[in-house]
mmCIF file of C-alpha atoms in Angstrom:
data_model
loop_
_atom_site.group_PDB
_atom_site.id
_atom_site.type_symbol
_atom_site.label_atom_id
_atom_site.label_comp_id
_atom_site.label_asym_id
_atom_site.label_seq_id
_atom_site.Cartn_x
_atom_site.Cartn_y
_atom_site.Cartn_z
ATOM 1 C CA GLU A 10 -6.165 -19.988 -2.340
ATOM 2 C CA ALA A 11 -3.914 -17.562 -0.475
ATOM 3 C CA GLN A 12 -5.861 -14.404 0.166
ATOM 4 C CA VAL A 13 -6.753 -11.470 2.372
ATOM 5 C CA THR A 14 -10.477 -10.975 2.832
ATOM 6 C CA GLN A 15 -12.316 -7.913 4.072
ATOM 7 C CA ASN A 16 -15.920 -7.410 5.084
ATOM 8 C CA PRO A 17 -18.021 -5.576 4.301
ATOM 9 C CA ARG A 18 -16.880 -4.432 0.865
ATOM 10 C CA TYR A 19 -19.198 -1.430 0.924
ATOM 11 C CA LEU A 20 -20.682 0.385 3.887
ATOM 12 C CA ILE A 21 -22.756 3.533 4.255
ATOM 13 C CA THR A 22 -23.285 4.673 7.812
ATOM 14 C CA VAL A 23 -24.098 7.746 9.865
ATOM 15 C CA THR A 24 -21.897 9.868 12.064
ATOM 16 C CA GLY A 25 -21.291 8.369 15.487
ATOM 17 C CA LYS A 26 -22.507 4.831 14.811
ATOM 18 C CA LYS A 27 -19.773 2.403 15.810
ATOM 19 C CA LEU A 28 -18.622 0.021 13.119
ATOM 20 C CA THR A 29 -16.086 -2.743 12.573
ATOM 21 C CA VAL A 30 -14.423 -3.760 9.341
ATOM 22 C CA THR A 31 -13.045 -7.277 9.497
ATOM 23 C CA CYS A 32 -9.855 -8.511 7.898
ATOM 24 C CA SER A 33 -8.658 -12.086 7.701
ATOM 25 C CA GLN A 34 -5.667 -13.753 6.036
ATOM 26 C CA ASN A 35 -5.004 -17.443 5.434
ATOM 27 C CA MET A 36 -1.259 -17.252 4.809
ATOM 28 C CA ASN A 37 -0.091 -17.492 8.441
ATOM 29 C CA HIS A 38 1.452 -14.034 8.082
ATOM 30 C CA GLU A 39 3.009 -12.320 11.089
ATOM 31 C CA TYR A 40 2.396 -8.799 9.861
ATOM 32 C CA MET A 41 -0.946 -7.130 9.179
ATOM 33 C CA SER A 42 -1.828 -3.527 8.508
ATOM 34 C CA TRP A 43 -4.655 -1.153 7.683
ATOM 35 C CA TYR A 44 -4.449 1.647 5.127
ATOM 36 C CA ARG A 45 -6.810 4.268 3.886
ATOM 37 C CA GLN A 46 -6.689 5.558 0.331
ATOM 38 C CA ASP A 47 -7.905 9.021 -0.576
ATOM 39 C CA PRO A 48 -7.621 10.794 -3.959
ATOM 40 C CA GLY A 49 -4.365 12.686 -4.272
ATOM 41 C CA LEU A 50 -3.045 11.339 -0.969
ATOM 42 C CA GLY A 51 -2.163 7.787 -1.911
ATOM 43 C CA LEU A 52 -2.219 5.100 0.767
ATOM 44 C CA ARG A 53 -1.713 6.086 4.369
ATOM 45 C CA GLN A 54 -1.006 3.561 7.082
ATOM 46 C CA ILE A 55 -3.449 3.612 10.002
ATOM 47 C CA TYR A 56 -2.219 0.818 12.281
ATOM 48 C CA TYR A 57 -0.081 -2.244 11.919
ATOM 49 C CA SER A 58 0.607 -5.390 13.892
ATOM 50 C CA MET A 59 3.740 -7.464 14.009
ATOM 51 C CA ASN A 60 2.186 -10.357 15.882
ATOM 52 C CA VAL A 61 -0.666 -11.374 18.152
ATOM 53 C CA GLU A 62 -1.307 -8.726 20.813
ATOM 54 C CA VAL A 63 1.319 -6.428 19.245
ATOM 55 C CA THR A 64 -0.019 -3.348 17.482
ATOM 56 C CA ASP A 65 1.437 0.051 16.663
ATOM 57 C CA LYS A 66 0.347 3.341 15.161
ATOM 58 C CA GLY A 67 0.916 4.211 11.561
ATOM 59 C CA ASP A 68 0.727 7.669 10.105
ATOM 60 C CA VAL A 69 -2.979 8.402 10.638
ATOM 61 C CA PRO A 70 -4.274 6.460 13.684
ATOM 62 C CA GLU A 71 -6.631 9.087 15.109
ATOM 63 C CA GLY A 72 -10.235 7.925 15.281
ATOM 64 C CA TYR A 73 -9.394 4.246 14.764
ATOM 65 C CA LYS A 74 -8.788 1.216 16.955
ATOM 66 C CA VAL A 75 -7.458 -2.214 16.133
ATOM 67 C CA SER A 76 -6.927 -5.498 17.901
ATOM 68 C CA ARG A 77 -4.943 -8.640 17.105
ATOM 69 C CA LYS A 78 -6.249 -11.434 19.270
ATOM 70 C CA GLU A 79 -5.637 -14.126 16.656
ATOM 71 C CA LYS A 80 -2.922 -14.316 14.052
ATOM 72 C CA ARG A 81 -5.293 -14.479 11.094
ATOM 73 C CA ASN A 82 -7.632 -11.596 12.054
ATOM 74 C CA PHE A 83 -7.064 -7.864 12.355
ATOM 75 C CA PRO A 84 -10.329 -5.908 12.672
ATOM 76 C CA LEU A 85 -10.509 -2.132 12.263
ATOM 77 C CA ILE A 86 -12.878 -0.383 14.641
ATOM 78 C CA LEU A 87 -14.333 3.078 14.255
ATOM 79 C CA GLU A 88 -15.878 3.910 17.618
ATOM 80 C CA SER A 89 -17.534 7.140 16.466
ATOM 81 C CA PRO A 90 -17.177 7.565 12.701
ATOM 82 C CA SER A 91 -17.098 11.049 11.225
ATOM 83 C CA PRO A 92 -17.488 12.210 7.601
ATOM 84 C CA ASN A 93 -13.724 12.754 7.277
ATOM 85 C CA GLN A 94 -13.312 8.995 7.659
ATOM 86 C CA THR A 95 -15.126 8.445 4.389
ATOM 87 C CA SER A 96 -12.500 6.604 2.385
ATOM 88 C CA LEU A 97 -11.387 3.382 0.729
ATOM 89 C CA TYR A 98 -9.806 1.076 3.293
ATOM 90 C CA PHE A 99 -7.351 -1.711 2.581
ATOM 91 C CA CYS A 100 -6.108 -4.429 4.849
ATOM 92 C CA ALA A 101 -2.725 -5.972 4.076
ATOM 93 C CA SER A 102 -0.628 -8.812 5.403
ATOM 94 C CA GLY A 103 2.972 -9.907 5.032
ATOM 95 C CA ALA A 104 5.348 -12.605 6.148
ATOM 96 C CA GLY A 105 7.529 -10.167 8.063
ATOM 97 C CA GLY A 106 11.210 -10.650 8.784
ATOM 98 C CA SER A 107 13.238 -9.586 5.757
ATOM 99 C CA ARG A 108 10.285 -10.107 3.443
ATOM 100 C CA TYR A 109 8.611 -6.755 3.137
ATOM 101 C CA GLU A 110 6.010 -7.505 0.465
ATOM 102 C CA GLN A 111 2.425 -6.870 1.462
ATOM 103 C CA TYR A 112 -0.652 -8.647 0.142
ATOM 104 C CA PHE A 113 -3.705 -6.458 0.017
ATOM 105 C CA GLY A 114 -7.345 -7.285 0.482
ATOM 106 C CA PRO A 115 -9.988 -6.138 -2.037
ATOM 107 C CA GLY A 116 -10.840 -2.974 -0.110
ATOM 108 C CA THR A 117 -13.810 -1.605 1.827
ATOM 109 C CA ARG A 118 -15.465 1.558 0.605
ATOM 110 C CA LEU A 119 -16.851 3.422 3.602
ATOM 111 C CA THR A 120 -19.145 6.430 3.431
ATOM 112 C CA VAL A 121 -20.008 8.308 6.615
ATOM 113 C CA THR A 122 -22.876 10.782 6.314
ATOM 114 C CA GLY B 1 7.736 13.438 9.682
ATOM 115 C CA GLN B 2 8.933 11.162 6.941
ATOM 116 C CA GLN B 3 7.613 11.952 3.472
ATOM 117 C CA VAL B 4 7.844 10.121 0.177
ATOM 118 C CA MET B 5 7.265 12.214 -2.920
ATOM 119 C CA GLN B 6 6.465 10.527 -6.209
ATOM 120 C CA ILE B 7 6.581 12.095 -9.650
ATOM 121 C CA PRO B 8 5.014 12.519 -12.056
ATOM 122 C CA GLN B 9 1.451 12.376 -10.792
ATOM 123 C CA TYR B 10 0.106 11.416 -14.228
ATOM 124 C CA GLN B 11 1.722 10.143 -17.417
ATOM 125 C CA HIS B 12 0.099 9.478 -20.757
ATOM 126 C CA VAL B 13 2.243 7.575 -23.256
ATOM 127 C CA GLN B 14 1.755 6.028 -26.657
ATOM 128 C CA GLU B 15 1.950 2.269 -26.671
ATOM 129 C CA GLY B 16 5.568 1.297 -27.238
ATOM 130 C CA GLU B 17 7.030 4.351 -25.522
ATOM 131 C CA ASP B 18 9.018 4.098 -22.314
ATOM 132 C CA PHE B 19 7.813 5.266 -18.906
ATOM 133 C CA THR B 20 9.596 6.179 -15.678
ATOM 134 C CA THR B 21 8.297 7.107 -12.234
ATOM 135 C CA TYR B 22 10.471 8.412 -9.403
ATOM 136 C CA CYS B 23 10.241 8.296 -5.626
ATOM 137 C CA ASN B 24 12.154 10.544 -3.263
ATOM 138 C CA SER B 25 12.177 10.170 0.493
ATOM 139 C CA SER B 26 12.982 12.881 3.011
ATOM 140 C CA THR B 27 14.822 10.289 5.123
ATOM 141 C CA THR B 28 16.926 7.179 4.541
ATOM 142 C CA LEU B 29 14.859 4.062 3.960
ATOM 143 C CA SER B 30 15.479 0.491 5.078
ATOM 144 C CA ASN B 31 13.770 -0.857 1.976
ATOM 145 C CA ILE B 32 11.429 0.186 -0.774
ATOM 146 C CA GLN B 33 8.604 -1.716 -2.385
ATOM 147 C CA TRP B 34 6.737 -1.074 -5.604
ATOM 148 C CA TYR B 35 3.068 -1.820 -6.182
ATOM 149 C CA LYS B 36 0.686 -1.609 -9.115
ATOM 150 C CA GLN B 37 -2.996 -0.832 -8.713
ATOM 151 C CA ARG B 38 -5.349 -1.303 -11.639
ATOM 152 C CA PRO B 39 -8.435 0.935 -11.795
ATOM 153 C CA GLY B 40 -10.968 -0.351 -9.268
ATOM 154 C CA GLY B 41 -8.508 -2.875 -7.871
ATOM 155 C CA HIS B 42 -6.185 -3.272 -4.944
ATOM 156 C CA PRO B 43 -2.417 -2.711 -4.837
ATOM 157 C CA VAL B 44 -0.416 -5.694 -6.055
ATOM 158 C CA PHE B 45 3.179 -6.190 -4.980
ATOM 159 C CA LEU B 46 5.781 -5.953 -7.750
ATOM 160 C CA ILE B 47 9.179 -5.978 -6.062
ATOM 161 C CA GLN B 48 11.210 -5.037 -2.999
ATOM 162 C CA LEU B 49 14.634 -3.416 -2.967
ATOM 163 C CA VAL B 50 16.838 -3.498 0.102
ATOM 164 C CA LYS B 51 20.458 -2.828 -0.827
ATOM 165 C CA SER B 52 22.018 0.499 -1.648
ATOM 166 C CA GLY B 53 22.349 0.894 -5.431
ATOM 167 C CA GLU B 54 20.329 -2.243 -6.096
ATOM 168 C CA VAL B 55 18.895 -2.793 -9.571
ATOM 169 C CA LYS B 56 16.306 -5.469 -10.335
ATOM 170 C CA LYS B 57 14.569 -6.376 -13.564
ATOM 171 C CA GLN B 58 11.263 -8.060 -14.262
ATOM 172 C CA LYS B 59 10.833 -8.499 -18.009
ATOM 173 C CA ARG B 60 10.208 -4.927 -19.264
ATOM 174 C CA LEU B 61 10.329 -3.389 -15.771
ATOM 175 C CA THR B 62 13.559 -2.100 -14.201
ATOM 176 C CA PHE B 63 13.695 -1.007 -10.580
ATOM 177 C CA GLN B 64 16.497 0.964 -8.937
ATOM 178 C CA PHE B 65 17.273 1.898 -5.355
ATOM 179 C CA GLY B 66 19.551 4.887 -4.896
ATOM 180 C CA GLU B 67 23.000 4.739 -3.344
ATOM 181 C CA ALA B 68 21.844 6.802 -0.381
ATOM 182 C CA LYS B 69 18.674 4.694 -0.036
ATOM 183 C CA LYS B 70 16.530 7.821 -0.286
ATOM 184 C CA ASN B 71 15.260 7.484 -3.827
ATOM 185 C CA SER B 72 14.033 4.867 -6.256
ATOM 186 C CA SER B 73 12.743 4.574 -9.779
ATOM 187 C CA LEU B 74 10.625 2.252 -11.879
ATOM 188 C CA HIS B 75 11.209 2.189 -15.608
ATOM 189 C CA ILE B 76 8.978 0.377 -18.092
ATOM 190 C CA THR B 77 10.376 -0.255 -21.550
ATOM 191 C CA ALA B 78 8.014 -0.340 -24.526
ATOM 192 C CA THR B 79 4.765 0.111 -22.636
ATOM 193 C CA GLN B 80 1.745 -2.021 -23.418
ATOM 194 C CA THR B 81 -1.944 -1.395 -22.720
ATOM 195 C CA THR B 82 -1.732 -3.952 -19.922
ATOM 196 C CA ASP B 83 0.640 -1.593 -18.057
ATOM 197 C CA VAL B 84 -2.225 0.827 -17.375
ATOM 198 C CA GLY B 85 -2.700 1.569 -13.685
ATOM 199 C CA THR B 86 -1.264 3.511 -10.789
ATOM 200 C CA TYR B 87 2.236 2.683 -9.584
ATOM 201 C CA PHE B 88 3.102 3.274 -5.946
ATOM 202 C CA CYS B 89 6.351 3.116 -4.063
ATOM 203 C CA ALA B 90 6.351 2.365 -0.330
ATOM 204 C CA GLY B 91 9.298 3.266 1.843
ATOM 205 C CA GLY B 92 10.115 1.312 4.965
ATOM 206 C CA SER B 93 11.365 3.009 8.105
ATOM 207 C CA THR B 94 14.882 2.389 9.384
ATOM 208 C CA SER B 95 13.559 2.192 12.938
ATOM 209 C CA GLY B 96 13.116 -1.570 12.704
ATOM 210 C CA THR B 97 9.342 -1.373 12.556
ATOM 211 C CA TYR B 98 6.995 -2.141 9.715
ATOM 212 C CA LYS B 99 5.859 1.435 9.412
ATOM 213 C CA TYR B 100 5.474 2.326 5.734
ATOM 214 C CA ILE B 101 5.050 5.587 3.893
ATOM 215 C CA PHE B 102 3.545 5.298 0.438
ATOM 216 C CA GLY B 103 4.206 7.721 -2.363
ATOM 217 C CA THR B 104 1.168 9.449 -3.854
ATOM 218 C CA GLY B 105 1.396 7.277 -6.960
ATOM 219 C CA THR B 106 1.850 7.795 -10.687
ATOM 220 C CA ARG B 107 -1.177 7.083 -12.833
ATOM 221 C CA LEU B 108 -0.111 5.653 -16.188
ATOM 222 C CA LYS B 109 -2.352 5.755 -19.212
ATOM 223 C CA VAL B 110 -1.216 3.949 -22.350
ATOM 224 C CA LEU B 111 -2.751 5.038 -25.640
ATOM 225 C CA ALA B 112 -3.020 2.333 -28.289
#
């Protein structure tokens, strides 16, 4: 089954404790991206990647890191989480080229206390 | 920076009534996508529009992309309870990247 998976689905952590949210897709997609969703603000793009070893900033990259060492994986790293990073995070992937549709993972709800 | 405004923020309709949501970008877009997110779920792709003035239909849903490629609309004819959810547009940058700006979404509630 074609899908985007994220882990963990729920995470409660404390300020400053480094964490990684994993994202994997099995569709051989070139493009992958991370978004955060906050009430009243919609989805905001954090980082995206057009291919292995190619990443770029979205609209809200501060406080986040990403890497794309393999085509299927695109982890999101919070080196020193803060309460304002409490949010619902979605990973997405897409074929790229002239096909702009994105397939979203189920989401990771992160709470930073 | 680029902004995409979406209106209305909320819409309650009686089942069978029509519904329209609008997106307006501060800059010209290369493409626009529409997504639907059910409560507690993740966004699901509905359609992409690329050409100026493009109109696409999916059963009861009609999507339009403005002539100037700065605005778009989604119209649902004769809403059903299964249409409940939040509808988002996502505008693609003309810079050749895959940088996207999402609208804030329109939450649709359909009353039976």
